[in-house]
PDB file of C-alpha atoms and ligand atoms in Angstrom:
ATOM      1  CA  UNK U 101     107.960  70.036 -15.867  1.00  0.00           C
ATOM      2  CA  UNK U 102     104.772  68.077 -15.232  1.00  0.00           C
ATOM      3  CA  UNK U 103     104.769  64.532 -16.553  1.00  0.00           C
ATOM      4  CA  UNK U 104     101.802  63.760 -18.778  1.00  0.00           C
ATOM      5  CA  UNK U 105     100.766  60.566 -20.518  1.00  0.00           C
ATOM      6  CA  UNK U 106      98.261  60.415 -23.360  1.00  0.00           C
ATOM      7  CA  UNK U 107      97.029  56.927 -24.365  1.00  0.00           C
ATOM      8  CA  UNK U 108      97.751  56.042 -28.013  1.00  0.00           C
ATOM      9  CA  UNK U 109      95.156  53.264 -28.371  1.00  0.00           C
ATOM     10  CA  UNK U 110      92.517  51.771 -26.036  1.00  0.00           C
ATOM     11  CA  UNK U 111      94.863  48.936 -24.946  1.00  0.00           C
ATOM     12  CA  UNK U 112      98.498  49.696 -25.623  1.00  0.00           C
ATOM     13  CA  UNK U 113     100.859  52.663 -25.856  1.00  0.00           C
ATOM     14  CA  UNK U 114     101.152  56.063 -24.219  1.00  0.00           C
ATOM     15  CA  UNK U 115     102.860  59.271 -25.263  1.00  0.00           C
ATOM     16  CA  UNK U 116     104.804  60.660 -22.301  1.00  0.00           C
ATOM     17  CA  UNK U 117     106.021  64.255 -22.049  1.00  0.00           C
ATOM     18  CA  UNK U 118     107.751  66.082 -19.213  1.00  0.00           C
ATOM     19  CA  UNK U 119     110.862  63.870 -18.928  1.00  0.00           C
ATOM     20  CA  UNK U 120     114.314  64.846 -20.173  1.00  0.00           C
ATOM     21  CA  UNK U 121     116.182  61.582 -20.847  1.00  0.00           C
ATOM     22  CA  UNK U 122     119.501  63.439 -21.206  1.00  0.00           C
ATOM     23  CA  UNK U 123     119.558  64.269 -17.494  1.00  0.00           C
ATOM     24  CA  UNK U 124     119.705  62.048 -14.398  1.00  0.00           C
ATOM     25  CA  UNK U 125     116.140  61.173 -13.409  1.00  0.00           C
ATOM     26  CA  UNK U 126     114.660  61.911  -9.996  1.00  0.00           C
ATOM     27  CA  UNK U 127     113.201  58.924  -8.076  1.00  0.00           C
ATOM     28  CA  UNK U 128     109.729  60.384  -8.768  1.00  0.00           C
ATOM     29  CA  UNK U 129     110.413  60.417 -12.503  1.00  0.00           C
ATOM     30  CA  UNK U 130     111.565  56.783 -12.427  1.00  0.00           C
ATOM     31  CA  UNK U 131     108.365  55.852 -10.567  1.00  0.00           C
ATOM     32  CA  UNK U 132     106.276  57.722 -13.153  1.00  0.00           C
ATOM     33  CA  UNK U 133     107.933  55.891 -16.064  1.00  0.00           C
ATOM     34  CA  UNK U 134     107.550  52.537 -14.297  1.00  0.00           C
ATOM     35  CA  UNK U 135     103.870  53.241 -13.637  1.00  0.00           C
ATOM     36  CA  UNK U 136     103.352  54.352 -17.241  1.00  0.00           C
ATOM     37  CA  UNK U 137     105.022  51.164 -18.464  1.00  0.00           C
ATOM     38  CA  UNK U 138     102.899  48.941 -16.210  1.00  0.00           C
ATOM     39  CA  UNK U 139      99.779  50.586 -17.571  1.00  0.00           C
ATOM     40  CA  UNK U 140     100.576  51.148 -21.268  1.00  0.00           C
ATOM     41  CA  UNK U 141     103.410  48.603 -21.955  1.00  0.00           C
ATOM     42  CA  UNK U 142     104.830  50.994 -24.592  1.00  0.00           C
ATOM     43  CA  UNK U 143     105.808  54.626 -23.971  1.00  0.00           C
ATOM     44  CA  UNK U 144     106.795  57.122 -26.642  1.00  0.00           C
ATOM     45  CA  UNK U 145     108.948  60.004 -25.369  1.00  0.00           C
ATOM     46  CA  UNK U 146     109.247  62.550 -28.171  1.00  0.00           C
ATOM     47  CA  UNK U 147     112.158  64.996 -28.743  1.00  0.00           C
ATOM     48  CA  UNK U 148     114.881  63.128 -26.838  1.00  0.00           C
ATOM     49  CA  UNK U 149     118.079  64.102 -28.670  1.00  0.00           C
ATOM     50  CA  UNK U 150     120.420  61.884 -26.642  1.00  0.00           C
ATOM     51  CA  UNK U 151     123.961  60.561 -26.949  1.00  0.00           C
ATOM     52  CA  UNK U 152     124.845  56.875 -26.574  1.00  0.00           C
ATOM     53  CA  UNK U 153     126.218  57.551 -23.062  1.00  0.00           C
ATOM     54  CA  UNK U 154     123.016  59.340 -22.028  1.00  0.00           C
ATOM     55  CA  UNK U 155     120.933  56.469 -23.387  1.00  0.00           C
ATOM     56  CA  UNK U 156     122.913  53.957 -21.324  1.00  0.00           C
ATOM     57  CA  UNK U 157     122.571  56.068 -18.167  1.00  0.00           C
ATOM     58  CA  UNK U 158     118.842  56.527 -18.771  1.00  0.00           C
ATOM     59  CA  UNK U 159     118.399  52.769 -19.253  1.00  0.00           C
ATOM     60  CA  UNK U 160     120.152  51.909 -15.985  1.00  0.00           C
ATOM     61  CA  UNK U 161     117.346  53.661 -14.079  1.00  0.00           C
ATOM     62  CA  UNK U 162     115.068  50.765 -14.932  1.00  0.00           C
ATOM     63  CA  UNK U 163     117.167  47.657 -14.319  1.00  0.00           C
ATOM     64  CA  UNK U 164     120.423  45.873 -15.101  1.00  0.00           C
ATOM     65  CA  UNK U 165     121.635  46.300 -18.692  1.00  0.00           C
ATOM     66  CA  UNK U 166     121.533  43.349 -21.066  1.00  0.00           C
ATOM     67  CA  UNK U 167     124.096  43.417 -23.852  1.00  0.00           C
ATOM     68  CA  UNK U 168     122.389  43.826 -27.186  1.00  0.00           C
ATOM     69  CA  UNK U 169     125.268  43.277 -29.607  1.00  0.00           C
ATOM     70  CA  UNK U 170     124.971  40.401 -32.053  1.00  0.00           C
ATOM     71  CA  UNK U 171     126.991  37.718 -30.258  1.00  0.00           C
ATOM     72  CA  UNK U 172     128.367  36.305 -33.488  1.00  0.00           C
ATOM     73  CA  UNK U 173     130.035  39.565 -34.580  1.00  0.00           C
ATOM     74  CA  UNK U 174     133.626  40.327 -33.639  1.00  0.00           C
ATOM     75  CA  UNK U 175     133.977  43.322 -31.356  1.00  0.00           C
ATOM     76  CA  UNK U 176     136.088  45.091 -33.960  1.00  0.00           C
ATOM     77  CA  UNK U 177     133.184  44.881 -36.413  1.00  0.00           C
ATOM     78  CA  UNK U 178     130.680  46.530 -34.084  1.00  0.00           C
ATOM     79  CA  UNK U 179     129.572  50.064 -34.922  1.00  0.00           C
ATOM     80  CA  UNK U 180     128.304  50.735 -31.398  1.00  0.00           C
ATOM     81  CA  UNK U 181     129.220  49.877 -27.803  1.00  0.00           C
ATOM     82  CA  UNK U 182     128.289  46.198 -27.178  1.00  0.00           C
ATOM     83  CA  UNK U 183     125.561  47.346 -24.780  1.00  0.00           C
ATOM     84  CA  UNK U 184     123.611  48.416 -27.883  1.00  0.00           C
ATOM     85  CA  UNK U 185     121.599  46.393 -30.301  1.00  0.00           C
ATOM     86  CA  UNK U 186     122.473  48.073 -33.578  1.00  0.00           C
ATOM     87  CA  UNK U 187     119.083  48.354 -35.235  1.00  0.00           C
ATOM     88  CA  UNK U 188     120.379  50.128 -38.337  1.00  0.00           C
ATOM     89  CA  UNK U 189     121.128  49.181 -41.920  1.00  0.00           C
ATOM     90  CA  UNK U 190     124.693  50.551 -41.907  1.00  0.00           C
ATOM     91  CA  UNK U 191     128.114  49.159 -40.984  1.00  0.00           C
ATOM     92  CA  UNK U 192     130.795  50.776 -38.868  1.00  0.00           C
ATOM     93  CA  UNK U 193     131.979  52.867 -41.823  1.00  0.00           C
ATOM     94  CA  UNK U 194     128.465  54.200 -42.334  1.00  0.00           C
ATOM     95  CA  UNK U 195     127.944  52.163 -45.521  1.00  0.00           C
ATOM     96  CA  UNK U 196     124.556  50.603 -46.155  1.00  0.00           C
ATOM     97  CA  UNK U 197     124.624  46.796 -45.829  1.00  0.00           C
ATOM     98  CA  UNK U 198     124.621  44.976 -49.155  1.00  0.00           C
ATOM     99  CA  UNK U 199     121.519  43.063 -50.136  1.00  0.00           C
ATOM    100  CA  UNK U 200     123.048  39.661 -49.332  1.00  0.00           C
ATOM    101  CA  UNK U 201     125.081  40.688 -46.257  1.00  0.00           C
ATOM    102  CA  UNK U 202     124.696  38.143 -43.426  1.00  0.00           C
ATOM    103  CA  UNK U 203     124.031  40.954 -40.954  1.00  0.00           C
ATOM    104  CA  UNK U 204     121.175  42.167 -43.119  1.00  0.00           C
ATOM    105  CA  UNK U 205     119.797  38.617 -43.357  1.00  0.00           C
ATOM    106  CA  UNK U 206     119.869  38.370 -39.565  1.00  0.00           C
ATOM    107  CA  UNK U 207     118.177  41.735 -39.058  1.00  0.00           C
ATOM    108  CA  UNK U 208     115.345  40.739 -41.405  1.00  0.00           C
ATOM    109  CA  UNK U 209     114.228  38.598 -38.455  1.00  0.00           C
ATOM    110  CA  UNK U 210     112.941  41.852 -36.902  1.00  0.00           C
ATOM    111  CA  UNK U 211     110.216  41.839 -39.533  1.00  0.00           C
ATOM    112  CA  UNK U 212     108.625  38.887 -37.702  1.00  0.00           C
ATOM    113  CA  UNK U 213     106.583  39.483 -34.529  1.00  0.00           C
ATOM    114  CA  UNK U 214     108.872  38.823 -31.572  1.00  0.00           C
ATOM    115  CA  UNK U 215     109.785  39.575 -27.982  1.00  0.00           C
ATOM    116  CA  UNK U 216     113.410  40.680 -27.600  1.00  0.00           C
ATOM    117  CA  UNK U 217     115.946  38.071 -26.465  1.00  0.00           C
ATOM    118  CA  UNK U 218     113.240  35.466 -25.842  1.00  0.00           C
ATOM    119  CA  UNK U 219     115.941  33.019 -26.993  1.00  0.00           C
ATOM    120  CA  UNK U 220     117.854  33.742 -23.777  1.00  0.00           C
ATOM    121  CA  UNK U 221     117.213  32.041 -20.430  1.00  0.00           C
ATOM    122  CA  UNK U 222     116.839  35.530 -18.962  1.00  0.00           C
ATOM    123  CA  UNK U 223     114.996  37.383 -21.691  1.00  0.00           C
ATOM    124  CA  UNK U 224     114.654  41.151 -22.130  1.00  0.00           C
ATOM    125  CA  UNK U 225     112.505  43.372 -19.944  1.00  0.00           C
ATOM    126  CA  UNK U 226     112.655  46.939 -21.277  1.00  0.00           C
ATOM    127  CA  UNK U 227     113.811  47.717 -24.772  1.00  0.00           C
ATOM    128  CA  UNK U 228     114.643  51.389 -25.234  1.00  0.00           C
ATOM    129  CA  UNK U 229     114.930  52.392 -28.871  1.00  0.00           C
ATOM    130  CA  UNK U 230     116.243  55.772 -29.953  1.00  0.00           C
ATOM    131  CA  UNK U 231     115.448  57.127 -33.399  1.00  0.00           C
ATOM    132  CA  UNK U 232     118.689  58.787 -34.530  1.00  0.00           C
ATOM    133  CA  UNK U 233     117.948  58.733 -38.281  1.00  0.00           C
ATOM    134  CA  UNK U 234     114.453  57.763 -39.338  1.00  0.00           C
ATOM    135  CA  UNK U 235     112.892  57.101 -42.731  1.00  0.00           C
ATOM    136  CA  UNK U 236     109.842  58.786 -44.184  1.00  0.00           C
ATOM    137  CA  UNK U 237     108.415  55.780 -46.059  1.00  0.00           C
ATOM    138  CA  UNK U 238     107.699  52.527 -44.173  1.00  0.00           C
ATOM    139  CA  UNK U 239     109.812  51.422 -41.238  1.00  0.00           C
ATOM    140  CA  UNK U 240     107.040  51.720 -38.647  1.00  0.00           C
ATOM    141  CA  UNK U 241     107.522  49.657 -35.517  1.00  0.00           C
ATOM    142  CA  UNK U 242     104.359  47.834 -34.508  1.00  0.00           C
ATOM    143  CA  UNK U 243     103.564  46.666 -30.993  1.00  0.00           C
ATOM    144  CA  UNK U 244     100.979  44.078 -29.970  1.00  0.00           C
ATOM    145  CA  UNK U 245      99.504  43.864 -26.469  1.00  0.00           C
ATOM    146  CA  UNK U 246     100.022  40.338 -25.107  1.00  0.00           C
ATOM    147  CA  UNK U 247      97.906  41.108 -22.006  1.00  0.00           C
ATOM    148  CA  UNK U 248      94.847  42.167 -23.988  1.00  0.00           C
ATOM    149  CA  UNK U 249      95.433  39.195 -26.309  1.00  0.00           C
ATOM    150  CA  UNK U 250      95.503  36.827 -23.324  1.00  0.00           C
ATOM    151  CA  UNK U 251      92.371  38.384 -21.811  1.00  0.00           C
ATOM    152  CA  UNK U 252      90.487  37.881 -25.083  1.00  0.00           C
ATOM    153  CA  UNK U 253      91.094  34.102 -25.213  1.00  0.00           C
ATOM    154  CA  UNK U 254      88.189  31.831 -24.330  1.00  0.00           C
ATOM    155  CA  UNK U 255      88.262  30.045 -20.963  1.00  0.00           C
ATOM    156  CA  UNK U 256      88.998  26.635 -22.510  1.00  0.00           C
ATOM    157  CA  UNK U 257      92.083  27.910 -24.339  1.00  0.00           C
ATOM    158  CA  UNK U 258      93.284  29.755 -21.224  1.00  0.00           C
ATOM    159  CA  UNK U 259      93.056  26.518 -19.224  1.00  0.00           C
ATOM    160  CA  UNK U 260      94.803  24.536 -21.955  1.00  0.00           C
ATOM    161  CA  UNK U 261      97.787  26.855 -22.249  1.00  0.00           C
ATOM    162  CA  UNK U 262      98.248  27.778 -18.580  1.00  0.00           C
ATOM    163  CA  UNK U 263     101.256  25.516 -17.977  1.00  0.00           C
ATOM    164  CA  UNK U 264     102.640  25.045 -21.489  1.00  0.00           C
ATOM    165  CA  UNK U 265     106.380  25.497 -21.998  1.00  0.00           C
ATOM    166  CA  UNK U 266     107.755  26.691 -25.342  1.00  0.00           C
ATOM    167  CA  UNK U 267     111.202  26.292 -26.866  1.00  0.00           C
ATOM    168  CA  UNK U 268     112.795  29.461 -28.240  1.00  0.00           C
ATOM    169  CA  UNK U 269     115.848  29.815 -30.466  1.00  0.00           C
ATOM    170  CA  UNK U 270     117.060  32.224 -33.138  1.00  0.00           C
ATOM    171  CA  UNK U 271     117.458  29.134 -35.285  1.00  0.00           C
ATOM    172  CA  UNK U 272     113.658  28.813 -35.399  1.00  0.00           C
ATOM    173  CA  UNK U 273     112.976  32.473 -36.281  1.00  0.00           C
ATOM    174  CA  UNK U 274     115.635  32.552 -38.994  1.00  0.00           C
ATOM    175  CA  UNK U 275     114.477  29.210 -40.384  1.00  0.00           C
ATOM    176  CA  UNK U 276     111.076  30.777 -41.018  1.00  0.00           C
ATOM    177  CA  UNK U 277     112.775  33.132 -43.477  1.00  0.00           C
ATOM    178  CA  UNK U 278     114.842  30.386 -45.067  1.00  0.00           C
ATOM    179  CA  UNK U 279     118.044  31.558 -43.394  1.00  0.00           C
ATOM    180  CA  UNK U 280     119.614  28.243 -42.474  1.00  0.00           C
ATOM    181  CA  UNK U 281     123.342  28.430 -43.236  1.00  0.00           C
ATOM    182  CA  UNK U 282     124.481  28.897 -39.645  1.00  0.00           C
ATOM    183  CA  UNK U 283     128.150  28.692 -38.761  1.00  0.00           C
ATOM    184  CA  UNK U 284     128.919  25.794 -36.371  1.00  0.00           C
ATOM    185  CA  UNK U 285     129.612  28.096 -33.388  1.00  0.00           C
ATOM    186  CA  UNK U 286     126.380  30.002 -34.095  1.00  0.00           C
ATOM    187  CA  UNK U 287     124.393  26.795 -33.936  1.00  0.00           C
ATOM    188  CA  UNK U 288     125.946  25.916 -30.556  1.00  0.00           C
ATOM    189  CA  UNK U 289     125.157  29.410 -29.254  1.00  0.00           C
ATOM    190  CA  UNK U 290     121.558  29.139 -30.386  1.00  0.00           C
ATOM    191  CA  UNK U 291     120.579  26.073 -28.357  1.00  0.00           C
ATOM    192  CA  UNK U 292     116.827  26.337 -27.582  1.00  0.00           C
ATOM    193  CA  UNK U 293     115.750  27.706 -24.188  1.00  0.00           C
ATOM    194  CA  UNK U 294     112.460  27.099 -22.419  1.00  0.00           C
ATOM    195  CA  UNK U 295     109.849  29.656 -21.403  1.00  0.00           C
ATOM    196  CA  UNK U 296     106.331  29.548 -20.060  1.00  0.00           C
ATOM    197  CA  UNK U 297     103.685  30.494 -22.627  1.00  0.00           C
ATOM    198  CA  UNK U 298     101.654  32.329 -19.974  1.00  0.00           C
ATOM    199  CA  UNK U 299     103.300  34.582 -17.457  1.00  0.00           C
ATOM    200  CA  UNK U 300     102.077  37.045 -14.878  1.00  0.00           C
ATOM    201  CA  UNK U 301     103.438  40.573 -15.042  1.00  0.00           C
ATOM    202  CA  UNK U 302     104.823  41.534 -11.623  1.00  0.00           C
ATOM    203  CA  UNK U 303     104.022  45.247 -12.066  1.00  0.00           C
ATOM    204  CA  UNK U 304     100.428  45.030 -13.245  1.00  0.00           C
ATOM    205  CA  UNK U 305      99.470  41.557 -11.974  1.00  0.00           C
ATOM    206  CA  UNK U 306      98.077  40.830 -15.450  1.00  0.00           C
ATOM    207  CA  UNK U 307      98.662  37.603 -17.329  1.00  0.00           C
ATOM    208  CA  UNK U 308     100.191  37.782 -20.785  1.00  0.00           C
ATOM    209  CA  UNK U 309     101.080  35.512 -23.691  1.00  0.00           C
ATOM    210  CA  UNK U 310     104.817  35.004 -24.081  1.00  0.00           C
ATOM    211  CA  UNK U 311     104.839  34.606 -27.857  1.00  0.00           C
ATOM    212  CA  UNK U 312     107.754  35.237 -30.213  1.00  0.00           C
ATOM    213  CA  UNK U 313     108.983  34.292 -33.682  1.00  0.00           C
ATOM    214  CA  UNK U 314     111.781  32.472 -31.876  1.00  0.00           C
ATOM    215  CA  UNK U 315     109.377  29.715 -30.741  1.00  0.00           C
ATOM    216  CA  UNK U 316     109.909  26.402 -32.545  1.00  0.00           C
ATOM    217  CA  UNK U 317     108.153  23.932 -30.296  1.00  0.00           C
ATOM    218  CA  UNK U 318     106.048  23.189 -27.233  1.00  0.00           C
ATOM    219  CA  UNK U 319     107.451  20.689 -24.745  1.00  0.00           C
ATOM    220  CA  UNK U 320     105.602  17.358 -25.079  1.00  0.00           C
ATOM    221  CA  UNK U 321     103.899  18.243 -28.382  1.00  0.00           C
ATOM    222  CA  UNK U 322     104.724  16.991 -31.880  1.00  0.00           C
ATOM    223  CA  UNK U 323     106.543  19.837 -33.672  1.00  0.00           C
ATOM    224  CA  UNK U 324     104.031  20.418 -36.516  1.00  0.00           C
ATOM    225  CA  UNK U 325     101.117  20.544 -34.059  1.00  0.00           C
ATOM    226  CA  UNK U 326     103.028  22.969 -31.839  1.00  0.00           C
ATOM    227  CA  UNK U 327     103.952  25.227 -34.735  1.00  0.00           C
ATOM    228  CA  UNK U 328     100.422  25.247 -36.132  1.00  0.00           C
ATOM    229  CA  UNK U 329      99.031  26.161 -32.699  1.00  0.00           C
ATOM    230  CA  UNK U 330     101.631  28.897 -32.133  1.00  0.00           C
ATOM    231  CA  UNK U 331     100.646  30.327 -35.526  1.00  0.00           C
ATOM    232  CA  UNK U 332      96.996  30.390 -34.430  1.00  0.00           C
ATOM    233  CA  UNK U 333      97.919  32.197 -31.227  1.00  0.00           C
ATOM    234  CA  UNK U 334     100.140  34.660 -33.124  1.00  0.00           C
ATOM    235  CA  UNK U 335      97.296  35.425 -35.506  1.00  0.00           C
ATOM    236  CA  UNK U 336      94.932  35.964 -32.595  1.00  0.00           C
ATOM    237  CA  UNK U 337      97.409  38.110 -30.637  1.00  0.00           C
ATOM    238  CA  UNK U 338      98.303  40.465 -33.471  1.00  0.00           C
ATOM    239  CA  UNK U 339      94.801  41.469 -34.515  1.00  0.00           C
ATOM    240  CA  UNK U 340      94.414  45.167 -35.206  1.00  0.00           C
ATOM    241  CA  UNK U 341      92.636  45.952 -31.947  1.00  0.00           C
ATOM    242  CA  UNK U 342      95.702  44.853 -29.956  1.00  0.00           C
ATOM    243  CA  UNK U 343      98.255  46.783 -32.049  1.00  0.00           C
ATOM    244  CA  UNK U 344      99.860  50.215 -31.903  1.00  0.00           C
ATOM    245  CA  UNK U 345     101.845  51.166 -35.021  1.00  0.00           C
ATOM    246  CA  UNK U 346     104.565  53.718 -34.367  1.00  0.00           C
ATOM    247  CA  UNK U 347     105.588  56.064 -37.158  1.00  0.00           C
ATOM    248  CA  UNK U 348     109.011  57.420 -36.230  1.00  0.00           C
ATOM    249  CA  UNK U 349     109.974  61.045 -35.837  1.00  0.00           C
ATOM    250  CA  UNK U 350     113.671  61.784 -35.326  1.00  0.00           C
ATOM    251  CA  UNK U 351     114.661  61.740 -31.634  1.00  0.00           C
ATOM    252  CA  UNK U 352     111.695  59.662 -30.509  1.00  0.00           C
ATOM    253  CA  UNK U 353     112.677  57.424 -27.622  1.00  0.00           C
ATOM    254  CA  UNK U 354     110.368  54.418 -27.492  1.00  0.00           C
ATOM    255  CA  UNK U 355     110.316  52.094 -24.486  1.00  0.00           C
ATOM    256  CA  UNK U 356     108.504  48.769 -24.496  1.00  0.00           C
ATOM    257  CA  UNK U 357     108.068  45.989 -21.981  1.00  0.00           C
ATOM    258  CA  UNK U 358     108.958  42.678 -23.634  1.00  0.00           C
ATOM    259  CA  UNK U 359     107.072  40.839 -20.882  1.00  0.00           C
ATOM    260  CA  UNK U 360     103.801  42.327 -22.090  1.00  0.00           C
ATOM    261  CA  UNK U 361     104.249  42.913 -25.821  1.00  0.00           C
ATOM    262  CA  UNK U 362     105.523  41.645 -29.153  1.00  0.00           C
ATOM    263  CA  UNK U 363     106.851  43.961 -31.850  1.00  0.00           C
ATOM    264  CA  UNK U 364     108.050  43.963 -35.444  1.00  0.00           C
ATOM    265  CA  UNK U 365     109.434  46.436 -37.966  1.00  0.00           C
ATOM    266  CA  UNK U 366     107.683  47.035 -41.265  1.00  0.00           C
ATOM    267  CA  UNK U 367     109.474  46.988 -44.589  1.00  0.00           C
ATOM    268  CA  UNK U 368     111.350  50.077 -45.804  1.00  0.00           C
ATOM    269  CA  UNK U 369     113.816  50.815 -48.607  1.00  0.00           C
ATOM    270  CA  UNK U 370     116.934  49.828 -46.676  1.00  0.00           C
ATOM    271  CA  UNK U 371     119.097  49.485 -49.801  1.00  0.00           C
ATOM    272  CA  UNK U 372     118.721  53.184 -50.617  1.00  0.00           C
ATOM    273  CA  UNK U 373     117.890  55.008 -47.380  1.00  0.00           C
ATOM    274  CA  UNK U 374     119.565  55.019 -43.959  1.00  0.00           C
ATOM    275  CA  UNK U 375     117.643  54.165 -40.801  1.00  0.00           C
ATOM    276  CA  UNK U 376     119.710  54.399 -37.619  1.00  0.00           C
ATOM    277  CA  UNK U 377     117.928  53.224 -34.498  1.00  0.00           C
ATOM    278  CA  UNK U 378     119.855  52.202 -31.393  1.00  0.00           C
ATOM    279  CA  UNK U 379     118.482  49.929 -28.710  1.00  0.00           C
ATOM    280  CA  UNK U 380     119.462  49.489 -25.092  1.00  0.00           C
ATOM    281  CA  UNK U 381     117.889  46.699 -23.082  1.00  0.00           C
ATOM    282  CA  UNK U 382     117.346  45.673 -19.467  1.00  0.00           C
ATOM    283  CA  UNK U 383     117.230  42.103 -18.254  1.00  0.00           C
ATOM    284  CA  UNK U 384     113.986  40.493 -17.214  1.00  0.00           C
ATOM    285  CA  UNK U 385     113.302  39.178 -13.723  1.00  0.00           C
ATOM    286  CA  UNK U 386     114.716  35.673 -14.215  1.00  0.00           C
ATOM    287  CA  UNK U 387     114.077  32.406 -16.014  1.00  0.00           C
ATOM    288  CA  UNK U 388     110.388  31.751 -16.656  1.00  0.00           C
ATOM    289  CA  UNK U 389     110.814  27.982 -16.686  1.00  0.00           C
ATOM    290  CA  UNK U 390     113.291  25.311 -15.624  1.00  0.00           C
ATOM    291  CA  UNK U 391     115.833  24.562 -18.361  1.00  0.00           C
ATOM    292  CA  UNK U 392     116.780  21.150 -19.724  1.00  0.00           C
ATOM    293  CA  UNK U 393     120.022  19.885 -18.204  1.00  0.00           C
ATOM    294  CA  UNK U 394     122.911  20.340 -20.651  1.00  0.00           C
TER     295      UNK U 394
HETATM  296  C1  OGA G 279     114.371  45.974 -31.844  1.00  0.00           C
HETATM  297  C2  OGA G 279     113.527  45.808 -33.040  1.00  0.00           C
HETATM  298  C3  OGA G 279     112.363  47.068 -34.704  1.00  0.00           C
HETATM  299  C4  OGA G 279     112.614  48.248 -35.551  1.00  0.00           C
HETATM  300  O1  OGA G 279     114.998  47.045 -31.707  1.00  0.00           O
HETATM  301  O2  OGA G 279     114.385  45.072 -31.016  1.00  0.00           O
HETATM  302  O3  OGA G 279     112.974  44.761 -33.242  1.00  0.00           O
HETATM  303  O4  OGA G 279     111.684  49.043 -35.731  1.00  0.00           O
HETATM  304  N1  OGA G 279     113.388  46.908 -33.780  1.00  0.00           N
HETATM  305  O5  OGA G 279     113.712  48.395 -36.064  1.00  0.00           O
HETATM  306 MN1   MN G 280     113.223  43.469 -31.451  1.00  0.00          MN
END
């Protein structure tokens, strides 16, 4: 089957047909997906009715897997294999999470613009999200193009931010929502990591803004000044012209490059309807900045 890609917006997103993610890919198919990702940063592959095993095999074509499971949950409490980020509103018995469930509080962080695992020294590269059960009202996933956002900055701002280093932690993103009652071992696990604010994408050669809700500071800057500036950049980078909003159809497989995009989920009625999306992830190339000695 011929592989075809149709752009979804002028900057970001492509709809790719002609690949069957259930089957082993040929080297040519892997090259086509890689090229599509370098160009569009987000690819939507419709009608991919895959199993968890097939999703893991498909993901391995594009790089080493990064475990997605919430590190603070016991294995016995996980609904899915720890390779997966469980992006659903149900527990392992299929029950919808209660309004005040800690897991629900944590997943509300996905409503803020972010780049996956930016709180890790080696952050995420591809995120591959499979729509197993989708909702009809709300629940779109929005993607913002951090390359186009970088390009649109004025020369003075580009020069100012070129070598800035940001501190990322899940503590900072959750704090923004007033979620502050971390368990002591969670706090230790969430020690801030450092990343460059500007990075160059190895596939496309384009520079991009490495922004994320997990940012809580800029090295060498007073915290309030850093946070105010990061807010300005976030506002700039998520303007409508840089955004693709994905309305889910069951069995969509959506791949995004966390090195070139931010994303967020929009509100939906998670207390009354089930949304079951499952994410596999590959690791990024390496640390983007030297870390502070422990
Ligand atoms: C994710 C994520 C958003 C969504 O899978 O990393 O942020 O639409 N998902 O659920
Ligand atoms: Mn995410």
